[in-house]
mmCIF file of C-alpha atoms in Angstrom:
data_model
loop_
_atom_site.group_PDB
_atom_site.id
_atom_site.type_symbol
_atom_site.label_atom_id
_atom_site.label_comp_id
_atom_site.label_asym_id
_atom_site.label_seq_id
_atom_site.Cartn_x
_atom_site.Cartn_y
_atom_site.Cartn_z
ATOM 1 C CA MET A 27 -66.121 -45.351 3.257
ATOM 2 C CA VAL A 28 -67.164 -46.785 -0.167
ATOM 3 C CA TRP A 29 -70.322 -48.512 1.036
ATOM 4 C CA PRO A 30 -72.049 -45.401 2.500
ATOM 5 C CA ILE A 31 -71.358 -43.511 -0.745
ATOM 6 C CA LEU A 32 -72.731 -46.400 -2.792
ATOM 7 C CA VAL A 33 -75.830 -46.678 -0.614
ATOM 8 C CA ALA A 34 -76.484 -42.966 -0.873
ATOM 9 C CA THR A 35 -75.969 -42.598 -4.638
ATOM 10 C CA ALA A 36 -76.959 -45.939 -6.210
ATOM 11 C CA PRO A 37 -80.754 -45.677 -5.750
ATOM 12 C CA THR A 38 -80.843 -42.139 -7.153
ATOM 13 C CA ALA A 39 -78.631 -43.108 -10.068
ATOM 14 C CA ALA A 40 -80.708 -46.184 -10.818
ATOM 15 C CA PHE A 41 -83.962 -44.250 -10.943
ATOM 16 C CA GLN A 42 -82.505 -41.395 -12.979
ATOM 17 C CA LEU A 43 -80.855 -43.611 -15.605
ATOM 18 C CA PRO A 44 -84.187 -44.579 -17.265
ATOM 19 C CA ASN A 45 -84.670 -40.916 -18.154
ATOM 20 C CA LEU A 46 -81.489 -41.170 -20.185
ATOM 21 C CA VAL A 47 -82.375 -44.413 -21.980
ATOM 22 C CA ALA A 48 -84.895 -44.624 -24.835
ATOM 23 C CA ALA A 49 -85.572 -48.406 -24.917
ATOM 24 C CA PRO A 50 -88.522 -49.410 -22.629
ATOM 25 C CA GLY A 51 -86.965 -52.778 -21.750
ATOM 26 C CA VAL A 52 -83.806 -51.150 -20.544
ATOM 27 C CA ARG A 53 -85.829 -48.669 -18.516
ATOM 28 C CA VAL A 54 -87.690 -51.481 -16.774
ATOM 29 C CA ALA A 55 -84.449 -53.278 -16.014
ATOM 30 C CA LEU A 56 -82.940 -50.124 -14.539
ATOM 31 C CA VAL A 57 -86.019 -49.501 -12.399
ATOM 32 C CA VAL A 58 -85.852 -53.064 -11.082
ATOM 33 C CA LEU A 59 -82.141 -52.627 -10.383
ATOM 34 C CA GLY A 60 -82.858 -49.400 -8.490
ATOM 35 C CA LEU A 61 -85.484 -51.139 -6.361
ATOM 36 C CA VAL A 62 -83.062 -53.954 -5.581
ATOM 37 C CA VAL A 63 -80.304 -51.541 -4.587
ATOM 38 C CA LEU A 64 -82.727 -49.537 -2.443
ATOM 39 C CA ALA A 65 -83.984 -52.684 -0.731
ATOM 40 C CA ALA A 66 -80.407 -53.812 -0.122
ATOM 41 C CA ALA A 67 -79.546 -50.433 1.384
ATOM 42 C CA VAL A 68 -82.513 -50.646 3.767
ATOM 43 C CA VAL A 69 -81.548 -54.186 4.792
ATOM 44 C CA VAL A 70 -77.947 -53.120 5.434
ATOM 45 C CA GLN A 71 -79.069 -50.201 7.597
ATOM 46 C CA ILE A 72 -81.388 -52.453 9.599
ATOM 47 C CA VAL A 73 -78.620 -55.011 10.158
ATOM 48 C CA ARG A 74 -76.172 -52.275 11.201
ATOM 49 C CA ALA A 75 -78.698 -50.773 13.615
ATOM 50 C CA ARG A 76 -79.397 -54.151 15.180
ATOM 51 C CA ARG A 77 -75.678 -54.887 15.523
ATOM 52 C CA GLN A 78 -75.098 -51.517 17.134
ATOM 53 C CA GLN A 79 -78.023 -52.056 19.476
ATOM 54 C CA SER A 80 -76.689 -55.510 20.335
ATOM 55 C CA SER A 81 -73.209 -54.065 21.004
ATOM 56 C CA VAL A 82 -74.652 -51.415 23.306
ATOM 57 C CA ALA A 83 -76.684 -54.035 25.152
ATOM 58 C CA ASP A 84 -73.621 -56.284 25.498
ATOM 59 C CA ALA A 85 -71.530 -53.393 26.812
ATOM 60 C CA ALA A 86 -74.238 -52.482 29.314
ATOM 61 C CA ALA A 87 -74.464 -56.110 30.448
ATOM 62 C CA VAL A 88 -70.691 -56.268 30.934
ATOM 63 C CA ALA A 89 -70.767 -53.000 32.894
ATOM 64 C CA ARG A 90 -73.587 -54.277 35.107
ATOM 65 C CA ALA A 91 -71.759 -57.549 35.714
ATOM 66 C CA ALA A 92 -68.552 -55.698 36.604
ATOM 67 C CA GLU A 93 -70.455 -53.394 38.952
ATOM 68 C CA ILE A 94 -72.130 -56.340 40.670
ATOM 69 C CA GLU A 95 -68.816 -58.185 40.949
ATOM 70 C CA HIS A 96 -67.063 -55.141 42.411
ATOM 71 C CA GLY A 97 -69.928 -54.514 44.834
ATOM 72 C CA THR A 98 -69.736 -58.121 45.995
ATOM 73 C CA ALA A 99 -65.983 -57.838 46.487
ATOM 74 C CA VAL A 100 -66.367 -54.627 48.489
ATOM 75 C CA ARG A 101 -69.042 -56.147 50.736
ATOM 76 C CA TYR A 102 -66.868 -59.208 51.243
ATOM 77 C CA ALA A 103 -63.813 -57.114 52.119
ATOM 78 C CA PHE A 104 -65.650 -54.909 54.597
ATOM 79 C CA GLY A 105 -67.439 -57.887 56.094
ATOM 80 C CA GLN A 106 -64.177 -59.750 56.615
ATOM 81 C CA LEU A 107 -62.486 -56.731 58.177
ATOM 82 C CA ALA A 108 -65.412 -55.977 60.486
ATOM 83 C CA THR A 109 -65.537 -59.609 61.646
ATOM 84 C CA ARG A 110 -61.786 -59.652 62.147
ATOM 85 C CA LEU A 111 -61.900 -56.419 64.136
ATOM 86 C CA VAL A 112 -64.627 -57.763 66.435
ATOM 87 C CA ARG A 113 -62.554 -60.869 67.111
ATOM 88 C CA PHE A 114 -59.491 -58.676 67.588
ATOM 89 C CA SER A 115 -61.278 -56.676 70.304
ATOM 90 C CA GLU A 116 -62.079 -59.864 72.216
ATOM 91 C CA LEU A 117 -58.409 -60.805 72.616
ATOM 92 C CA ARG A 118 -56.220 -59.929 75.582
ATOM 93 C CA ARG A 119 -54.049 -56.887 75.052
ATOM 94 C CA TRP A 120 -50.829 -58.881 74.639
ATOM 95 C CA GLU A 121 -52.596 -61.075 72.101
ATOM 96 C CA ARG A 122 -53.769 -57.997 70.209
ATOM 97 C CA ARG A 123 -50.192 -56.791 69.886
ATOM 98 C CA ARG A 124 -49.190 -60.152 68.475
ATOM 99 C CA GLU A 125 -52.137 -60.148 66.057
ATOM 100 C CA LEU A 126 -51.702 -56.534 64.954
ATOM 101 C CA PRO A 127 -49.409 -57.313 61.953
ATOM 102 C CA MET A 128 -51.908 -59.934 60.762
ATOM 103 C CA PHE A 129 -54.728 -57.413 60.850
ATOM 104 C CA ALA A 130 -52.480 -54.919 59.042
ATOM 105 C CA ASP A 131 -51.915 -57.536 56.334
ATOM 106 C CA ARG A 132 -55.691 -57.983 56.016
ATOM 107 C CA ILE A 133 -56.134 -54.239 55.541
ATOM 108 C CA ALA A 134 -53.403 -54.089 52.877
ATOM 109 C CA VAL A 135 -54.675 -57.169 51.042
ATOM 110 C CA ALA A 136 -58.258 -55.864 51.082
ATOM 111 C CA LEU A 137 -57.107 -52.610 49.515
ATOM 112 C CA ALA A 138 -54.979 -54.259 46.851
ATOM 113 C CA PHE A 139 -57.259 -57.080 45.775
ATOM 114 C CA TYR A 140 -60.829 -56.086 46.616
ATOM 115 C CA LEU A 141 -61.132 -52.320 46.927
ATOM 116 C CA LEU A 142 -58.666 -51.069 44.272
ATOM 117 C CA PRO A 143 -58.775 -53.834 41.616
ATOM 118 C CA ASP A 144 -58.520 -51.438 38.663
ATOM 119 C CA VAL A 145 -55.284 -49.766 39.789
ATOM 120 C CA PRO A 146 -52.297 -51.146 37.802
ATOM 121 C CA ASP A 147 -49.835 -53.145 39.953
ATOM 122 C CA VAL A 148 -51.209 -51.599 43.136
ATOM 123 C CA ARG A 149 -49.265 -52.118 46.351
ATOM 124 C CA ALA A 150 -50.480 -51.332 49.870
ATOM 125 C CA ASN A 151 -48.340 -50.963 53.006
ATOM 126 C CA VAL A 152 -49.159 -50.303 56.660
ATOM 127 C CA TYR A 153 -46.464 -48.532 58.671
ATOM 128 C CA GLN A 154 -46.125 -48.288 62.444
ATOM 129 C CA LEU A 155 -44.333 -45.580 64.380
ATOM 130 C CA SER A 156 -41.430 -46.966 66.369
ATOM 131 C CA ASP A 157 -41.474 -46.543 70.155
ATOM 132 C CA ASP A 158 -38.874 -43.771 69.983
ATOM 133 C CA LEU A 159 -40.862 -42.041 67.189
ATOM 134 C CA ARG A 160 -37.811 -42.021 64.931
ATOM 135 C CA ALA A 161 -38.896 -44.544 62.314
ATOM 136 C CA LEU A 162 -41.893 -45.731 60.347
ATOM 137 C CA GLU A 163 -41.689 -49.511 60.047
ATOM 138 C CA PRO A 164 -43.827 -51.597 57.637
ATOM 139 C CA ILE A 165 -45.959 -54.185 59.446
ATOM 140 C CA GLY A 166 -48.548 -55.026 56.770
ATOM 141 C CA HIS A 167 -48.335 -55.585 53.019
ATOM 142 C CA GLY A 168 -50.624 -56.482 50.141
ATOM 143 C CA GLY A 169 -50.492 -56.436 46.347
ATOM 144 C CA ALA A 170 -47.593 -56.206 43.943
ATOM 145 C CA ASP A 171 -43.875 -56.501 44.693
ATOM 146 C CA ASP A 172 -42.235 -56.618 48.090
ATOM 147 C CA THR A 173 -42.838 -54.706 51.279
ATOM 148 C CA ALA A 174 -41.460 -51.174 51.261
ATOM 149 C CA GLY A 175 -38.504 -50.197 53.406
ATOM 150 C CA VAL A 176 -38.272 -48.320 56.706
ATOM 151 C CA PHE A 177 -38.463 -44.519 56.874
ATOM 152 C CA HIS A 178 -35.694 -43.411 59.251
ATOM 153 C CA ALA A 179 -35.275 -40.071 60.980
ATOM 154 C CA GLY A 180 -32.305 -38.103 59.657
ATOM 155 C CA THR A 181 -33.093 -38.890 56.008
ATOM 156 C CA PRO A 182 -35.057 -36.582 53.678
ATOM 157 C CA TYR A 183 -37.965 -38.975 53.174
ATOM 158 C CA GLY A 184 -37.862 -40.148 56.774
ATOM 159 C CA ASP A 185 -38.019 -36.662 58.283
ATOM 160 C CA ARG A 186 -40.694 -35.524 55.875
ATOM 161 C CA ASN A 187 -42.978 -38.483 56.592
ATOM 162 C CA LEU A 188 -42.336 -38.575 60.322
ATOM 163 C CA ASP A 189 -43.145 -34.879 60.730
ATOM 164 C CA TRP A 190 -46.307 -35.328 58.673
ATOM 165 C CA VAL A 191 -47.447 -38.406 60.611
ATOM 166 C CA LEU A 192 -46.752 -36.982 64.052
ATOM 167 C CA VAL A 193 -48.830 -33.855 63.485
ATOM 168 C CA GLY A 194 -51.619 -35.805 61.807
ATOM 169 C CA GLY A 195 -51.358 -34.217 58.375
ATOM 170 C CA GLY A 196 -54.084 -34.567 55.758
ATOM 171 C CA PRO A 197 -54.144 -37.299 53.103
ATOM 172 C CA ARG A 198 -51.584 -37.039 50.321
ATOM 173 C CA VAL A 199 -52.676 -37.837 46.783
ATOM 174 C CA VAL A 200 -49.785 -37.603 44.299
ATOM 175 C CA GLY A 201 -50.520 -38.262 40.642
ATOM 176 C CA ASP A 202 -46.916 -38.127 39.473
ATOM 177 C CA ARG A 203 -44.024 -38.146 41.907
ATOM 178 C CA THR A 204 -41.661 -36.855 39.213
ATOM 179 C CA ALA A 205 -43.568 -33.564 39.341
ATOM 180 C CA ASP A 206 -43.913 -33.587 43.138
ATOM 181 C CA VAL A 207 -41.577 -32.295 45.832
ATOM 182 C CA ASP A 208 -40.455 -35.902 46.407
ATOM 183 C CA VAL A 209 -38.211 -35.846 43.374
ATOM 184 C CA ASP A 210 -36.151 -33.008 44.856
ATOM 185 C CA GLN A 211 -35.318 -35.246 47.823
ATOM 186 C CA ASP A 212 -34.170 -38.262 45.825
ATOM 187 C CA VAL A 213 -30.727 -39.595 46.606
ATOM 188 C CA PRO A 214 -28.521 -40.570 43.629
ATOM 189 C CA GLY A 215 -29.592 -43.858 42.104
ATOM 190 C CA PHE A 216 -32.981 -43.909 43.851
ATOM 191 C CA GLU A 217 -35.578 -45.386 41.492
ATOM 192 C CA PRO A 218 -38.795 -46.303 43.325
ATOM 193 C CA ARG A 219 -41.274 -48.714 41.747
ATOM 194 C CA TYR A 220 -44.122 -46.249 42.196
ATOM 195 C CA ARG A 221 -45.056 -43.123 40.300
ATOM 196 C CA SER A 222 -48.397 -42.229 41.882
ATOM 197 C CA TYR A 223 -49.519 -42.865 45.451
ATOM 198 C CA VAL A 224 -51.958 -42.088 48.254
ATOM 199 C CA SER A 225 -50.812 -41.813 51.876
ATOM 200 C CA VAL A 226 -53.030 -41.408 54.936
ATOM 201 C CA VAL A 227 -52.013 -40.973 58.584
ATOM 202 C CA ILE A 228 -53.301 -43.675 60.936
ATOM 203 C CA ARG A 229 -54.501 -41.590 63.839
ATOM 204 C CA SER A 230 -56.965 -41.750 66.733
ATOM 205 C CA GLU A 231 -57.856 -38.632 68.697
ATOM 206 C CA GLU A 232 -54.583 -36.717 69.158
ATOM 207 C CA TYR A 233 -52.320 -39.746 68.774
ATOM 208 C CA SER A 234 -50.685 -40.960 65.579
ATOM 209 C CA PHE A 235 -49.790 -44.626 65.142
ATOM 210 C CA GLY A 236 -48.377 -44.739 61.629
ATOM 211 C CA MET A 237 -49.498 -44.412 58.024
ATOM 212 C CA LEU A 238 -51.226 -46.380 55.292
ATOM 213 C CA THR A 239 -49.999 -46.023 51.716
ATOM 214 C CA VAL A 240 -51.014 -47.381 48.317
ATOM 215 C CA ASP A 241 -48.893 -46.861 45.218
ATOM 216 C CA SER A 242 -48.692 -47.753 41.534
ATOM 217 C CA PRO A 243 -46.113 -47.515 38.733
ATOM 218 C CA ALA A 244 -48.750 -45.810 36.566
ATOM 219 C CA PRO A 245 -49.249 -42.010 36.757
ATOM 220 C CA ASP A 246 -52.594 -40.678 37.976
ATOM 221 C CA ALA A 247 -53.638 -44.178 39.004
ATOM 222 C CA PHE A 248 -55.818 -43.095 41.940
ATOM 223 C CA THR A 249 -59.123 -41.239 41.991
ATOM 224 C CA GLU A 250 -60.640 -39.098 44.715
ATOM 225 C CA LEU A 251 -62.880 -42.035 45.619
ATOM 226 C CA ASP A 252 -59.809 -44.278 45.956
ATOM 227 C CA ALA A 253 -58.305 -41.793 48.402
ATOM 228 C CA LYS A 254 -61.495 -41.899 50.491
ATOM 229 C CA VAL A 255 -61.349 -45.705 50.549
ATOM 230 C CA VAL A 256 -57.739 -45.583 51.761
ATOM 231 C CA ALA A 257 -58.730 -43.093 54.477
ATOM 232 C CA LEU A 258 -61.547 -45.401 55.580
ATOM 233 C CA MET A 259 -59.137 -48.332 55.830
ATOM 234 C CA ALA A 260 -56.783 -46.143 57.850
ATOM 235 C CA SER A 261 -59.600 -45.546 60.340
ATOM 236 C CA PHE A 262 -60.092 -49.332 60.657
ATOM 237 C CA MET A 263 -56.372 -49.648 61.306
ATOM 238 C CA ALA A 264 -56.499 -46.844 63.894
ATOM 239 C CA VAL A 265 -59.110 -48.787 65.867
ATOM 240 C CA ALA A 266 -56.873 -51.853 65.854
ATOM 241 C CA PHE A 267 -53.875 -49.826 67.007
ATOM 242 C CA SER A 268 -55.971 -48.268 69.784
ATOM 243 C CA LEU A 269 -57.056 -51.708 70.968
ATOM 244 C CA ALA A 270 -53.523 -53.097 70.852
ATOM 245 C CA SER A 271 -51.723 -50.294 72.705
ATOM 246 C CA PRO A 272 -52.778 -47.905 75.449
ATOM 247 C CA PHE A 273 -52.414 -44.262 74.580
ATOM 248 C CA PRO A 274 -48.985 -43.116 75.770
ATOM 249 C CA GLU A 275 -48.791 -40.558 78.522
ATOM 250 C CA ARG A 276 -46.318 -38.449 76.584
ATOM 251 C CA ASP A 277 -47.349 -36.031 73.864
ATOM 252 C CA ARG A 278 -46.557 -37.761 70.590
ATOM 253 C CA ASN A 279 -46.316 -34.623 68.480
ATOM 254 C CA PRO A 280 -42.694 -33.598 69.118
ATOM 255 C CA ARG A 281 -40.158 -36.196 68.029
ATOM 256 C CA LYS A 282 -37.508 -37.212 70.521
ATOM 257 C CA GLY A 283 -33.903 -36.563 69.775
ATOM 258 C CA PRO A 284 -31.340 -39.315 69.314
#
């Protein structure tokens, strides 16, 4: 704060002071002082401008490096998944069923570590519908903390998610679960590790196989682009499910009773 004021006022003061002094020697000294101060001010401004320019260039270089690194990670993730899916399709059907959880892990890990690296403590889980359509069971996990639990029919969260999955509902993007309908369904003592999340139904044609979710303890952790990435990964997972299991003859929309 002091330096800008000094730079702005010192040259003017130095050149005006000789008008107030009668002795010629003093006037010369003040003029020289004014020139020195003015030169110093110019030098300071040049140095500041160069530092600012250097900072901008450094920031741009860091941004470019981060963009290149992220692009490389994305290409690697998609390449690995595509290769894995091709190999998956070449297996016998019983082998595909055995390998399905491994592919689900690859999907979850790719989301957590390669595709959503800027989301704080991100966790990804792949859920599969049980044969009786009364539970969503985790079969793939990636990222922070442990695998999530099972969603059972007859519980508030279980019924809500099962109904949504079976009808093939649209993607859910929740920025803060404490302001969402979820909080009204909490049982006493329930404290989930997540605050924001994205959930997408894993579905092919008219058949639902499960859901893919990513969550974070931070509010508003996911962008619209993140939700599209999750939906894309869900489509990869739907292909794997389709290859592992024939479409059932029954209509999967209504849930069976107990």
